[in-house]
mmCIF file of C-alpha atoms in Angstrom:
data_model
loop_
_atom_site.group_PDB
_atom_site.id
_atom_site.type_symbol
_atom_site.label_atom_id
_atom_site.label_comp_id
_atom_site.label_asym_id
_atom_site.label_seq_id
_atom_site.Cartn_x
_atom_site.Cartn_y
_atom_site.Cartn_z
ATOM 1 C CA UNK E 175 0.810 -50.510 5.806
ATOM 2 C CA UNK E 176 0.466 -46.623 5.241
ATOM 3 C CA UNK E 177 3.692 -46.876 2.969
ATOM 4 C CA UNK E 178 2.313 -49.361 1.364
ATOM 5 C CA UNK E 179 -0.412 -47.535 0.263
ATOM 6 C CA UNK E 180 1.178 -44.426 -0.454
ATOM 7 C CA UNK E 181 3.736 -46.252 -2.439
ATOM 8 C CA UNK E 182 0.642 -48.386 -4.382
ATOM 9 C CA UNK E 183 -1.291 -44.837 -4.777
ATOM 10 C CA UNK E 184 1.599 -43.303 -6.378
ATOM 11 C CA UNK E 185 2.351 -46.661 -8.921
ATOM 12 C CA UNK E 186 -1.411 -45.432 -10.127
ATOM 13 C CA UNK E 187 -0.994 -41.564 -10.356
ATOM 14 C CA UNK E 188 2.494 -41.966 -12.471
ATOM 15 C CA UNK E 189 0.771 -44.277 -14.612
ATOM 16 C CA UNK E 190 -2.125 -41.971 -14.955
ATOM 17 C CA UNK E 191 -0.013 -38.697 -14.878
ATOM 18 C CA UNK E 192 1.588 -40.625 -18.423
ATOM 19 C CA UNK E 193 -1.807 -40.883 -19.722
ATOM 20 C CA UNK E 194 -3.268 -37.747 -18.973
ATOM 21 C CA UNK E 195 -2.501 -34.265 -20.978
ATOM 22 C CA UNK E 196 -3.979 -31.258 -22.468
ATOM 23 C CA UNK E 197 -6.704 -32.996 -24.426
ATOM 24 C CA UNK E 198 -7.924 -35.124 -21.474
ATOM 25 C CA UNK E 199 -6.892 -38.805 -21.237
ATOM 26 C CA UNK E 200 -5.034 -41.063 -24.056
ATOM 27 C CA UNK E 201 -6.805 -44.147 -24.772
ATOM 28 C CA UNK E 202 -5.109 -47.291 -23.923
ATOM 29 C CA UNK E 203 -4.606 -48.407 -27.847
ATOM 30 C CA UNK E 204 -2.458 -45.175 -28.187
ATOM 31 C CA UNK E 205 0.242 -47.036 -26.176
ATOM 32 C CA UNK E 206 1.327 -49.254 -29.195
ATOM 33 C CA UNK E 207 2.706 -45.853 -30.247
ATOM 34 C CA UNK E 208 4.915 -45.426 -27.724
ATOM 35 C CA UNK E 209 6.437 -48.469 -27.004
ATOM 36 C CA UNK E 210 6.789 -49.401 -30.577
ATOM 37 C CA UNK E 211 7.198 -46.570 -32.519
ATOM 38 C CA UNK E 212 9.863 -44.516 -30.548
ATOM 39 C CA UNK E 213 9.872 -41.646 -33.237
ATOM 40 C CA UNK E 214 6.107 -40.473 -33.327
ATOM 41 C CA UNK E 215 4.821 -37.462 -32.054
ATOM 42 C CA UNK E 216 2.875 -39.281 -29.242
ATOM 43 C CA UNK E 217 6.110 -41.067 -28.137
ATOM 44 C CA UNK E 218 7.632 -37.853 -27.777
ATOM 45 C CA UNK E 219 5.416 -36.382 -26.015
ATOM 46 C CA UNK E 220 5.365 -39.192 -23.406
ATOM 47 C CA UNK E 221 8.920 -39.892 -22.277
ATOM 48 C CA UNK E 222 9.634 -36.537 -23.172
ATOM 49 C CA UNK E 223 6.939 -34.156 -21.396
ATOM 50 C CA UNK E 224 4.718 -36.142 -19.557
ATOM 51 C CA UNK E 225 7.240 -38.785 -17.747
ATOM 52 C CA UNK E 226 9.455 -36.137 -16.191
ATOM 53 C CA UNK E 227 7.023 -33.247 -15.383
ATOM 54 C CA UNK E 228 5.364 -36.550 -13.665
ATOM 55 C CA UNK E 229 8.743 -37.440 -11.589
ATOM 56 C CA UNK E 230 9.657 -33.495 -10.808
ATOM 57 C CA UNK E 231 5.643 -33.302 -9.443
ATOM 58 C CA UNK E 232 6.288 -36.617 -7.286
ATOM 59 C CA UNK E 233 10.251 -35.274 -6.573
ATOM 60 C CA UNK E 234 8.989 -31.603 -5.597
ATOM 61 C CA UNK E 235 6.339 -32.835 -3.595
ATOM 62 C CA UNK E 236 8.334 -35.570 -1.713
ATOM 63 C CA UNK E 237 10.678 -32.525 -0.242
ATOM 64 C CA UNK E 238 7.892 -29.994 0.573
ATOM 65 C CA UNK E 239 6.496 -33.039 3.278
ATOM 66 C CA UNK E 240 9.781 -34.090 4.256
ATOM 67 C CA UNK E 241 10.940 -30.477 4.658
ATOM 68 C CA UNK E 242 7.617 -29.710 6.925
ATOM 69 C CA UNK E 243 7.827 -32.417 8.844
ATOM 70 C CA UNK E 244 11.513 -31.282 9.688
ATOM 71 C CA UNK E 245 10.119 -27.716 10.374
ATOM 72 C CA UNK E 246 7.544 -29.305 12.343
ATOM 73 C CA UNK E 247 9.713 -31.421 14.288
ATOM 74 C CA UNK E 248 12.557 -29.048 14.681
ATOM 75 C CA UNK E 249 10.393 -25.929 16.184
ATOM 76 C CA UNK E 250 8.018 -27.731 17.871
ATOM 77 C CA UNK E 251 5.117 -26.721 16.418
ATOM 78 C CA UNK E 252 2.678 -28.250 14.155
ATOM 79 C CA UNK E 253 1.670 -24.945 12.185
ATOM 80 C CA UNK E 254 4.966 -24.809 11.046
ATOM 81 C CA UNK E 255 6.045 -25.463 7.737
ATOM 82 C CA UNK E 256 9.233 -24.301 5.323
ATOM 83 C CA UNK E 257 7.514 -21.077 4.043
ATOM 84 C CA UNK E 258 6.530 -20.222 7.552
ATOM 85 C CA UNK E 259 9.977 -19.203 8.375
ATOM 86 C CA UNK E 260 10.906 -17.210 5.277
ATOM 87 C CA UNK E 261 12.996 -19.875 3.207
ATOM 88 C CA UNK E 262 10.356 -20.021 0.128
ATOM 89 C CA UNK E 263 10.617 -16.240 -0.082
ATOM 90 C CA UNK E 264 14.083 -15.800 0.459
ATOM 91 C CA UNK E 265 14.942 -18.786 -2.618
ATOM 92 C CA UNK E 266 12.154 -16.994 -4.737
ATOM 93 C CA UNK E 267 13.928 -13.929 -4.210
ATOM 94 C CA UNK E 268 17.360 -15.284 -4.977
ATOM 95 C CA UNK E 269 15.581 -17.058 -7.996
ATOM 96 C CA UNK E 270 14.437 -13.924 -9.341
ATOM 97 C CA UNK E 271 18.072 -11.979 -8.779
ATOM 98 C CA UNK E 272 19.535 -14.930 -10.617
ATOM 99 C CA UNK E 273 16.899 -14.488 -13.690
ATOM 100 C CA UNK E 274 17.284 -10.696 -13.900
ATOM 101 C CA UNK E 275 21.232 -11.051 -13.827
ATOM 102 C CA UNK E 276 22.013 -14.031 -16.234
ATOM 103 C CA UNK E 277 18.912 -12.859 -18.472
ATOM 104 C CA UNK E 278 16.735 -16.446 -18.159
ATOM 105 C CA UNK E 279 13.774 -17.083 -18.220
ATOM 106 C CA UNK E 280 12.145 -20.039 -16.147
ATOM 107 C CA UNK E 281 11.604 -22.987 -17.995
ATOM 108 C CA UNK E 282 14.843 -23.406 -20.204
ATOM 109 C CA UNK E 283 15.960 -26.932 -18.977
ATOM 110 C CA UNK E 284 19.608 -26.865 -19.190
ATOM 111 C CA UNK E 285 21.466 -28.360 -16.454
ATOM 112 C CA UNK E 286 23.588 -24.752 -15.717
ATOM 113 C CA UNK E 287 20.367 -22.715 -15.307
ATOM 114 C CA UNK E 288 18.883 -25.352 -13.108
ATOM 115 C CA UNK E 289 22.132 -25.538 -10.977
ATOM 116 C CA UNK E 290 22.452 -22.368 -10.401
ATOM 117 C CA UNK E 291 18.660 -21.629 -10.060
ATOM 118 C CA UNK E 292 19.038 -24.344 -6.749
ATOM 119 C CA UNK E 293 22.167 -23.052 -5.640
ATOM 120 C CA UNK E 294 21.088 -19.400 -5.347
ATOM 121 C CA UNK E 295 17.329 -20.923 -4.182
ATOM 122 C CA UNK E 296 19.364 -22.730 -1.461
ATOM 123 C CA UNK E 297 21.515 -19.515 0.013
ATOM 124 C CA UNK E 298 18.563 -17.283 -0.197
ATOM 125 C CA UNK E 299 16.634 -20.109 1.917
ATOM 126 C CA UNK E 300 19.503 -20.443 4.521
ATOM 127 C CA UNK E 301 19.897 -16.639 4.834
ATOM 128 C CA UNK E 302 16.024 -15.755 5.012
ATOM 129 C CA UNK E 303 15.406 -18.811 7.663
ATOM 130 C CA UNK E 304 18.887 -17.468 10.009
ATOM 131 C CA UNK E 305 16.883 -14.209 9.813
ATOM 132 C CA UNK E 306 13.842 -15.124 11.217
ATOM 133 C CA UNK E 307 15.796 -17.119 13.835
ATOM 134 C CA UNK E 308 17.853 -14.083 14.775
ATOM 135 C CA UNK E 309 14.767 -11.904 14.709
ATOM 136 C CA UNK E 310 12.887 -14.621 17.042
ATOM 137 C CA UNK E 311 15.983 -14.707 19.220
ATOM 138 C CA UNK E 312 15.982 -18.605 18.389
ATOM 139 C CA UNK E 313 13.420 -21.459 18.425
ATOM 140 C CA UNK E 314 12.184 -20.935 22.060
ATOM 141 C CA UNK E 315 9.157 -19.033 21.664
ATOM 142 C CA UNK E 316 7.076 -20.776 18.592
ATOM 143 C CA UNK E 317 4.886 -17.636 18.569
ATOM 144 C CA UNK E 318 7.736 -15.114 18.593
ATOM 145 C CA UNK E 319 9.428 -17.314 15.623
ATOM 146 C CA UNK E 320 6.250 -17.943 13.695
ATOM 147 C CA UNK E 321 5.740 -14.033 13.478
ATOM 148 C CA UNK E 322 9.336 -13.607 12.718
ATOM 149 C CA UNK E 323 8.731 -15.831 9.786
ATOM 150 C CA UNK E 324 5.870 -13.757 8.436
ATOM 151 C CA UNK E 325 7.656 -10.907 8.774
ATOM 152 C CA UNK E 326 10.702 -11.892 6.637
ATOM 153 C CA UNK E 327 8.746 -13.800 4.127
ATOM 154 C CA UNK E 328 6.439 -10.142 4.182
ATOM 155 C CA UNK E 329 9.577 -7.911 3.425
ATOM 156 C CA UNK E 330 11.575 -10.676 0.985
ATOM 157 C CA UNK E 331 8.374 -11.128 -1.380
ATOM 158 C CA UNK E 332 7.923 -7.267 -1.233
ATOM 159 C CA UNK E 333 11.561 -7.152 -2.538
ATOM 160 C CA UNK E 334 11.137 -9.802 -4.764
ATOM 161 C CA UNK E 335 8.064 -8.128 -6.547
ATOM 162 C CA UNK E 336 10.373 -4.859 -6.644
ATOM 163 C CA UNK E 337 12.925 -6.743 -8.776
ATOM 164 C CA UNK E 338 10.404 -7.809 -11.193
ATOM 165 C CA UNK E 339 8.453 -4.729 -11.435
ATOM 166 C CA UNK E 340 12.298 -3.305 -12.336
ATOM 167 C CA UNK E 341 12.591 -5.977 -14.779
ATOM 168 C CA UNK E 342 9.057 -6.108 -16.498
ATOM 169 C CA UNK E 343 10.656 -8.668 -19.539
ATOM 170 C CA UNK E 344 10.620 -11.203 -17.000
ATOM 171 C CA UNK E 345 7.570 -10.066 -14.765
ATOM 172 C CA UNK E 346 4.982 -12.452 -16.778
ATOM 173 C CA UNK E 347 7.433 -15.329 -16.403
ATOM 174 C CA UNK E 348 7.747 -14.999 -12.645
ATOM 175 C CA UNK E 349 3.906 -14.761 -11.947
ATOM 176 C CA UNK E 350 3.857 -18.217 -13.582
ATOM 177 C CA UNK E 351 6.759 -19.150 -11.108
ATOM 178 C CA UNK E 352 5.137 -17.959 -8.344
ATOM 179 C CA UNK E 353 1.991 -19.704 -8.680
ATOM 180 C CA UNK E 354 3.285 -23.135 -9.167
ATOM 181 C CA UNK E 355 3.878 -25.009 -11.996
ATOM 182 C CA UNK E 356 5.447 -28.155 -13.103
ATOM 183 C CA UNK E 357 4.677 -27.563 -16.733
ATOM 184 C CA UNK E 358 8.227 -26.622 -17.494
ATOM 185 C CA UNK E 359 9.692 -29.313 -15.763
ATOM 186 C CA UNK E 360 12.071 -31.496 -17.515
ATOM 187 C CA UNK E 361 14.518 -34.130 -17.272
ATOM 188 C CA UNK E 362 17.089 -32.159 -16.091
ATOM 189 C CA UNK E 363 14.764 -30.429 -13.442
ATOM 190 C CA UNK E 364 14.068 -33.998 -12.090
ATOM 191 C CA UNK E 365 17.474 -34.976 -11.801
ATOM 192 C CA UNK E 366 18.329 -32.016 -9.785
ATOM 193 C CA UNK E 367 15.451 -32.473 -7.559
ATOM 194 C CA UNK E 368 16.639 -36.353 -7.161
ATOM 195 C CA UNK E 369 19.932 -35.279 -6.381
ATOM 196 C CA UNK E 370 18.318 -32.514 -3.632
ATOM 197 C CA UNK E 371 16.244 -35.350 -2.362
ATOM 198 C CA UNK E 372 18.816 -37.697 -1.255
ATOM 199 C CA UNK E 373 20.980 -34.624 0.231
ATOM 200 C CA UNK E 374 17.932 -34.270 1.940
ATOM 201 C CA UNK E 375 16.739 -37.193 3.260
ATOM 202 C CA UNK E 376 20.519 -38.559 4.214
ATOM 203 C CA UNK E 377 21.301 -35.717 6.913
ATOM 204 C CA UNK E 378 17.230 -35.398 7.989
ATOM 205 C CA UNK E 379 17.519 -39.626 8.485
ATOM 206 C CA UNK E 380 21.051 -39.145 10.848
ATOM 207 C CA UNK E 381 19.338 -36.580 13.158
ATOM 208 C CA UNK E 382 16.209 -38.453 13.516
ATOM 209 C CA UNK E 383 16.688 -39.119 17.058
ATOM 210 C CA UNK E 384 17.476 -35.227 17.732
ATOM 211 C CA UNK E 385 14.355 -34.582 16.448
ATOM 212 C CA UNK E 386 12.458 -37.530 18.720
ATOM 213 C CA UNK E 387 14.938 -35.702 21.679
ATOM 214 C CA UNK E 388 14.241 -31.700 21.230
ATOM 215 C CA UNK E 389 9.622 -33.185 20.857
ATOM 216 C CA UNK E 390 10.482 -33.256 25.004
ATOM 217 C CA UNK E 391 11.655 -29.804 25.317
ATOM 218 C CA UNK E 392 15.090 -28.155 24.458
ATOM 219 C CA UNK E 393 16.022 -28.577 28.572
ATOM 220 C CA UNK E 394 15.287 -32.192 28.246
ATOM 221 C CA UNK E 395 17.166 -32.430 25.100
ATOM 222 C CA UNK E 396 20.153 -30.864 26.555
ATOM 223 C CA UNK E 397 19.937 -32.769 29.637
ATOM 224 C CA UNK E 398 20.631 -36.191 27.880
ATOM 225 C CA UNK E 399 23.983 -35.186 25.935
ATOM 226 C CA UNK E 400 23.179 -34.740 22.399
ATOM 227 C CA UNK E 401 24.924 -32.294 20.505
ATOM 228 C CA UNK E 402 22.250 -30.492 19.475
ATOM 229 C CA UNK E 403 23.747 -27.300 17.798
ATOM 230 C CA UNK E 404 25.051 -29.892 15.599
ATOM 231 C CA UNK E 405 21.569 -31.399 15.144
ATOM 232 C CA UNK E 406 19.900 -27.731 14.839
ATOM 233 C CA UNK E 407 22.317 -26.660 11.720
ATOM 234 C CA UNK E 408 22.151 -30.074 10.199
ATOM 235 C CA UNK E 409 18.296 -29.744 10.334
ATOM 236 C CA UNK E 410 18.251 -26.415 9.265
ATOM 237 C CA UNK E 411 20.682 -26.860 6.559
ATOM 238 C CA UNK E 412 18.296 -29.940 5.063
ATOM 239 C CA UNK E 413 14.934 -28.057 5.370
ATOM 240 C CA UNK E 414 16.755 -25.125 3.138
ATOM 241 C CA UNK E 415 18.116 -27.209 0.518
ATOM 242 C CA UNK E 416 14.913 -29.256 0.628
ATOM 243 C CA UNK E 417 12.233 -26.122 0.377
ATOM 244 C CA UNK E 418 15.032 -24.740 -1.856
ATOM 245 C CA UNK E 419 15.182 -27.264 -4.480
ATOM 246 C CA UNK E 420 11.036 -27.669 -4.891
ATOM 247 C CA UNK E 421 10.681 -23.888 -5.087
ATOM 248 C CA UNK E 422 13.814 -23.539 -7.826
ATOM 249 C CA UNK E 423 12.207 -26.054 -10.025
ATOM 250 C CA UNK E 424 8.028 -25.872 -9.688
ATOM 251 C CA UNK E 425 8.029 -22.708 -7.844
ATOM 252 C CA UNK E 426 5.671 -21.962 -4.855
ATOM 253 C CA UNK E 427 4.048 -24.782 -4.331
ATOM 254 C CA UNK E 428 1.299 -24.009 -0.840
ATOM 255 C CA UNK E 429 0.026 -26.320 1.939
ATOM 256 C CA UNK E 430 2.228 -29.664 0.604
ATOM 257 C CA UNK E 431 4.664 -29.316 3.778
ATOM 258 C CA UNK E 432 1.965 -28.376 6.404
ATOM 259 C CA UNK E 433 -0.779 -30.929 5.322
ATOM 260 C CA UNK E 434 1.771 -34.299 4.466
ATOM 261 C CA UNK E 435 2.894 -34.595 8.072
ATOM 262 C CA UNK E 436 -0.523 -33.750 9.421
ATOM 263 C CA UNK E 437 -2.506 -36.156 7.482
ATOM 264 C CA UNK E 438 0.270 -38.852 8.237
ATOM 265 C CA UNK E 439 0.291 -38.003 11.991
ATOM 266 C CA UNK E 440 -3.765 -39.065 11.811
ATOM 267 C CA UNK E 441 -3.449 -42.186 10.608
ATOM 268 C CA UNK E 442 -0.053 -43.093 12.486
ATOM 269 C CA UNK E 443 1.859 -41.840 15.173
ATOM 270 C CA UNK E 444 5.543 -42.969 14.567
ATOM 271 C CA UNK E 445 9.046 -41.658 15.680
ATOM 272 C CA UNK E 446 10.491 -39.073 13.695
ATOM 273 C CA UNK E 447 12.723 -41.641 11.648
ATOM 274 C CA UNK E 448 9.165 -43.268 9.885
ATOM 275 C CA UNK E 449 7.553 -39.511 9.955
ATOM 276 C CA UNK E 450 10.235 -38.206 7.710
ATOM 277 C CA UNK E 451 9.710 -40.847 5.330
ATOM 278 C CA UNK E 452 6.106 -41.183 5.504
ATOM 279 C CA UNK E 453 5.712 -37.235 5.021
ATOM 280 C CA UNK E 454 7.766 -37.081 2.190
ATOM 281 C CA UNK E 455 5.643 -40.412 0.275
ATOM 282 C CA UNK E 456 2.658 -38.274 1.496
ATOM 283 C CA UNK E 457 4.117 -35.093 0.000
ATOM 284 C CA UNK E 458 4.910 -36.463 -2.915
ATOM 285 C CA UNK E 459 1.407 -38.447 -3.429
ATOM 286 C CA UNK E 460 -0.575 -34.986 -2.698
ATOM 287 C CA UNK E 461 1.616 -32.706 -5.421
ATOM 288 C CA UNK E 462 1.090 -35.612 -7.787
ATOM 289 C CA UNK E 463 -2.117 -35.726 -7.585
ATOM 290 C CA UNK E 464 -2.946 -31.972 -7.713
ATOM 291 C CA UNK E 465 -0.972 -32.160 -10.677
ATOM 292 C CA UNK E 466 -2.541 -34.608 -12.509
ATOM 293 C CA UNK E 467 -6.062 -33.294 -11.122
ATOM 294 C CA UNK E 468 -4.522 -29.571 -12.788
ATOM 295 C CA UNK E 469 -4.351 -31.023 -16.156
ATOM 296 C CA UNK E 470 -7.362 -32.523 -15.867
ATOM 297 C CA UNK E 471 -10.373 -29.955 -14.565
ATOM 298 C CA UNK E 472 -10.251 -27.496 -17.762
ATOM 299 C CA UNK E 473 -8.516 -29.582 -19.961
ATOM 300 C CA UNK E 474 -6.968 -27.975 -22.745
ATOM 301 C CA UNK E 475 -6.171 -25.203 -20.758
ATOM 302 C CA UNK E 476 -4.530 -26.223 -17.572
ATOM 303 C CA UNK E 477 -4.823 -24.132 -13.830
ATOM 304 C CA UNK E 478 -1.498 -23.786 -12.202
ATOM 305 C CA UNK E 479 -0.823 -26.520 -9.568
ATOM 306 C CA UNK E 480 0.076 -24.034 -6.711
ATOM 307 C CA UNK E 481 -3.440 -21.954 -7.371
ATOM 308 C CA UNK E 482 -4.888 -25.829 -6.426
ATOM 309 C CA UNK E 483 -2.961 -27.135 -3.547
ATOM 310 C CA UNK E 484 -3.380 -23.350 -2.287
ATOM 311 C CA UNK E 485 -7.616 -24.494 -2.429
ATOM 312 C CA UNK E 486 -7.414 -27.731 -1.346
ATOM 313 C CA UNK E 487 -5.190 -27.122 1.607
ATOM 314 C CA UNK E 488 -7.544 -23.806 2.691
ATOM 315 C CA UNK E 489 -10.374 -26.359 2.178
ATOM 316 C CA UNK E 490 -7.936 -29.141 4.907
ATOM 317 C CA UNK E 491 -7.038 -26.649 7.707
ATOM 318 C CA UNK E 492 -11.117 -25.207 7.997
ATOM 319 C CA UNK E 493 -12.137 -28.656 8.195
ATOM 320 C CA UNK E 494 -9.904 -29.536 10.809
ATOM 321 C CA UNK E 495 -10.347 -26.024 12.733
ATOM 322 C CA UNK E 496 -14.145 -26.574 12.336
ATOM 323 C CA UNK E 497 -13.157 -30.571 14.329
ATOM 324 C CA UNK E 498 -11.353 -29.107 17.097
ATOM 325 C CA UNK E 499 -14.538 -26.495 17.763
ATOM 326 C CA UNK E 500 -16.654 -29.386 17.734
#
């Protein structure tokens, strides 16, 4: 029933996220325009712009819940979430190398830059999360890890800001980046997160039942025969290619991978092979919808997606801290 709904909420938001842009909503007798007159400005516009910044919002948002709920699942801890552990600052860090050495600027869609812009997202992910795991002496002290994480992701954005200040051509660029934005977002961008999502979901799907395992304790885990080093890099490998991939193509996006699992976890409580699923619909609903609501609340001028999920998700974790006081 919850997929349902998720999957009937997003039907409306694409739908809506086609006729919503910078001067507010299209009226419904614009539409003979685009189905029937291919060549018009409005057309254009449509399949062009609005349809795949739509399906990148949906895409990027789909990985940010799936990747959290593998975070979550894998360390055991539900304030954990991909940038927790370093692997949004490490890819926006190898993001930013990338720019400064090929001379690009975010937002060219060409399917090289966006390529490479994953590739070197993904290795600075999967370097910056091994870091905090060697620094937390592995995954059996959440509190120890979680710390780790903020460390790394303190020093790596530090960096990352160094590089820019370095290279000031590209500084005003990578402020947009680092807010959050699917305004850039383009075919090719969505078809590099697709690809991302189903090298994603395929290896998160097989370990499923690690995950269910390691919920009882890594002793417990171990106890029943699964290979769980295999599990562990399989996991780890998906959660950096999954952060990777959002961050490469909308930048940093907050809150989507802690609140999607949490807000599915309240309505259901499944095993970890409907959670992954259900957290990435949920993911993918929420980004959607912040992005739609971002074109919307100052329309013409638009407020950068990440600024509002950063709100809305400050505005989710004091309600539910002000619940458990209660």
């Amino acid at each position: 029933m919850l997929a349902t709904m998720l999957a009937l909420a997003t039907g409306a938001m694409m739908v809506a996220g086609l006729l919503i842009g910078s001067l507010g909503w299209m009226p419904w007798t614009a539409w003979r325009d685009v189905f029937f007159d291919p060549s018009s400005a409005l057309a254009t516009v449509v399949w062009e712009v609005r349809l795949p910044r739509t399906l990148c919002a949906w895409l990027a948002g789909a990985l940010l819940g799936l990747s959290g709920a593998i975070a979550q699942g894998l360390f055991r801890n539900p304030l954990a979430d991909p940038y927790l552990l370093g692997s949004a600052a490490g890819a926006n860090l190898a993001v930013a190398l990338l720019l400064i050495a090929v001379g690009a600027t975010p937002g060219l869609d060409s399917l090289g830059l966006n390529l490479g812009l994953t590739g070197a997202a993904f290795c600075g992910a999967v370097l910056a999360v091994l870091l905090t795991l060697t620094l937390a002496r592995g995954t059996r002290q959440p509190l120890r890890l979680l710390l780790a994480g903020v460390v790394v992701s303190m020093v790596l954005g530090a960096l990352a800001s160094l590089a820019m200040a370095r290279h000031p051509q590209l500084l005003q660029a990578m402020q947009v980046f680092m807010l959050g934005t699917t305004a850039f977002a383009g075919w090719t961008a969505a078809g590099v997160l697709a690809i991302a999502a189903v090298g994603v979901v395929l290896p998160a799907w097989a370990c499923a039942r690690a995950l269910d395992v390691l919920s009882l304790g890594i002793d417990s885990a171990r106890s029943l025969g699964l290979p769980l080093g295999l599990a562990q890099a399989v996991l780890i490998g998906a959660l950096a290619l999954g952060t990777a991939a959002a961050v490469a193509q909308v930048g940093l996006v907050a809150f989507i991978g802690l609140v999607a699992p949490h807000l599915v976890r309240l309505a259901v409580r499944p095993l970890h092979r409907s959670l992954l699923l259900l957290s990435a619909l949920m993911g993918g609903a929420l980004l959607l919808a912040a992005d739609i609501l971002a074109r919307a609340a100052m329309a013409p001028q638009e407020l950068p997606v990440g600024v509002l999920t950063a709100l809305l998700g400050g505005v989710y974790l004091l309600w539910m801290m002000s619940r458990r006081q209660a």
